[in-house]
Short mmCIF file of C-alpha atoms in Angstrom, two decimals:
data_model
loop_
_atom_site.label_atom_id
_atom_site.label_comp_id
_atom_site.label_asym_id
_atom_site.label_seq_id
_atom_site.Cartn_x
_atom_site.Cartn_y
_atom_site.Cartn_z
CA MET A 1 -14.23 3.07 -1.67
CA GLU A 2 -12.37 6.17 -2.76
CA ILE A 3 -8.66 5.79 -2.16
CA GLN A 4 -6.63 8.95 -1.78
CA HIS A 5 -2.89 9.21 -2.28
CA SER A 6 -0.47 11.77 -0.94
CA HIS A 7 3.30 11.66 -1.42
CA ASN A 8 6.53 13.52 -1.83
CA ASN A 9 9.98 12.41 -2.98
CA GLN A 10 10.64 10.53 0.27
CA LYS A 11 7.41 8.91 1.45
CA GLY A 12 3.73 8.55 0.78
CA GLU A 13 0.45 7.04 1.84
CA PHE A 14 -2.74 5.63 0.41
CA PHE A 15 -5.75 6.20 2.61
CA ILE A 16 -9.53 6.03 2.83
CA GLU A 17 -11.72 8.46 4.73
CA ARG A 18 -15.37 8.13 5.67
CA GLU A 19 -17.41 10.94 7.14
CA GLY A 20 -14.29 13.01 7.70
CA ARG A 21 -12.25 10.38 9.52
CA ARG A 22 -9.58 8.03 8.33
CA VAL A 23 -10.64 4.37 8.27
CA GLY A 24 -7.61 2.84 6.57
CA GLU A 25 -4.07 3.66 5.53
CA LEU A 26 -1.02 2.13 3.91
CA THR A 27 2.28 3.98 4.15
CA TYR A 28 5.52 3.66 2.22
CA VAL A 29 9.02 5.10 2.08
CA TRP A 30 11.10 5.42 -1.09
CA LYS A 31 14.35 3.46 -1.14
CA GLY A 32 16.13 4.97 -4.10
CA GLU A 33 14.35 5.76 -7.34
CA GLN A 34 13.36 2.24 -8.33
CA GLN A 35 11.71 0.83 -5.22
CA PHE A 36 9.71 1.68 -2.15
CA VAL A 37 9.12 -0.04 1.18
CA ILE A 38 5.56 -0.59 2.39
CA ASP A 39 6.05 -0.30 6.12
CA HIS A 40 2.57 0.01 7.61
CA THR A 41 -1.05 -0.92 6.95
CA TRP A 42 -3.87 -0.04 9.33
CA VAL A 43 -7.64 -0.44 9.15
CA CYS A 44 -10.14 0.90 11.68
CA PRO A 45 -11.53 -2.01 13.74
CA SER A 46 -15.09 -1.30 12.56
CA MET A 47 -13.97 -1.66 8.92
CA ARG A 48 -11.91 -4.83 9.25
CA GLY A 49 -13.12 -7.74 7.19
CA HIS A 50 -14.48 -5.47 4.43
CA GLY A 51 -11.49 -5.62 2.10
CA VAL A 52 -10.13 -2.18 2.99
CA ALA A 53 -6.52 -3.33 3.39
CA ARG A 54 -6.67 -5.20 0.07
CA HIS A 55 -8.02 -2.12 -1.73
CA LEU A 56 -5.16 -0.06 -0.31
CA LEU A 57 -2.63 -2.69 -1.33
CA ASP A 58 -4.10 -2.90 -4.82
CA ALA A 59 -3.74 0.89 -5.14
CA ALA A 60 -0.08 0.71 -4.07
CA VAL A 61 0.60 -2.11 -6.54
CA ALA A 62 -1.10 -0.20 -9.36
CA PHE A 63 1.04 2.82 -8.48
CA ALA A 64 4.21 0.69 -8.58
CA ARG A 65 3.25 -0.78 -11.94
CA ASP A 66 2.50 2.64 -13.36
CA LYS A 67 5.87 3.97 -12.18
CA GLN A 68 7.62 0.70 -13.16
CA VAL A 69 9.17 0.31 -9.72
CA LYS A 70 9.38 -2.51 -7.18
CA ILE A 71 7.88 -2.90 -3.72
CA ILE A 72 9.77 -4.15 -0.69
CA PRO A 73 7.15 -5.49 1.74
CA VAL A 74 7.98 -4.95 5.41
CA CYS A 75 4.47 -4.61 6.82
CA SER A 76 3.38 -8.09 7.97
CA TYR A 77 0.06 -7.89 6.09
CA VAL A 78 1.80 -7.05 2.81
CA VAL A 79 4.44 -9.74 3.31
CA VAL A 80 1.71 -12.37 3.73
CA MET A 81 -0.28 -11.10 0.75
CA PHE A 82 2.79 -11.10 -1.52
CA GLN A 83 3.56 -14.67 -0.44
CA ARG A 84 -0.02 -15.85 -1.05
CA ASP A 85 -0.85 -14.09 -4.32
CA PRO A 86 1.38 -14.74 -7.35
CA SER A 87 -0.16 -11.77 -9.20
CA PHE A 88 2.14 -9.49 -7.19
CA ALA A 89 5.34 -11.17 -8.44
CA ASP A 90 6.07 -8.45 -11.00
CA VAL A 91 6.39 -5.73 -8.37
CA TRP A 92 7.87 -7.76 -5.51
CA GLN A 93 11.49 -6.90 -4.70
CA LYS A 94 12.63 -10.00 -2.82
#
């Protein structure tokens, strides 16, 4: 799965397209210079259960680690994943 990323100084998104249509997305909004809020994750119903949301989350976490910033999870999927997986502790802004 090829994950694309678009962003500006205020917000951004990670997304996956197949055959010219979007099949998954994760959006975020910057809250200052040291953290961003993941506010939305969506996966096309036909792609659910194939790990798309996790791939998008992993891309966002890799981005946060690269930038040395924290993530504030607001999206219910991301909140649950951060609670379940201790490997996200380094980027989780509680």
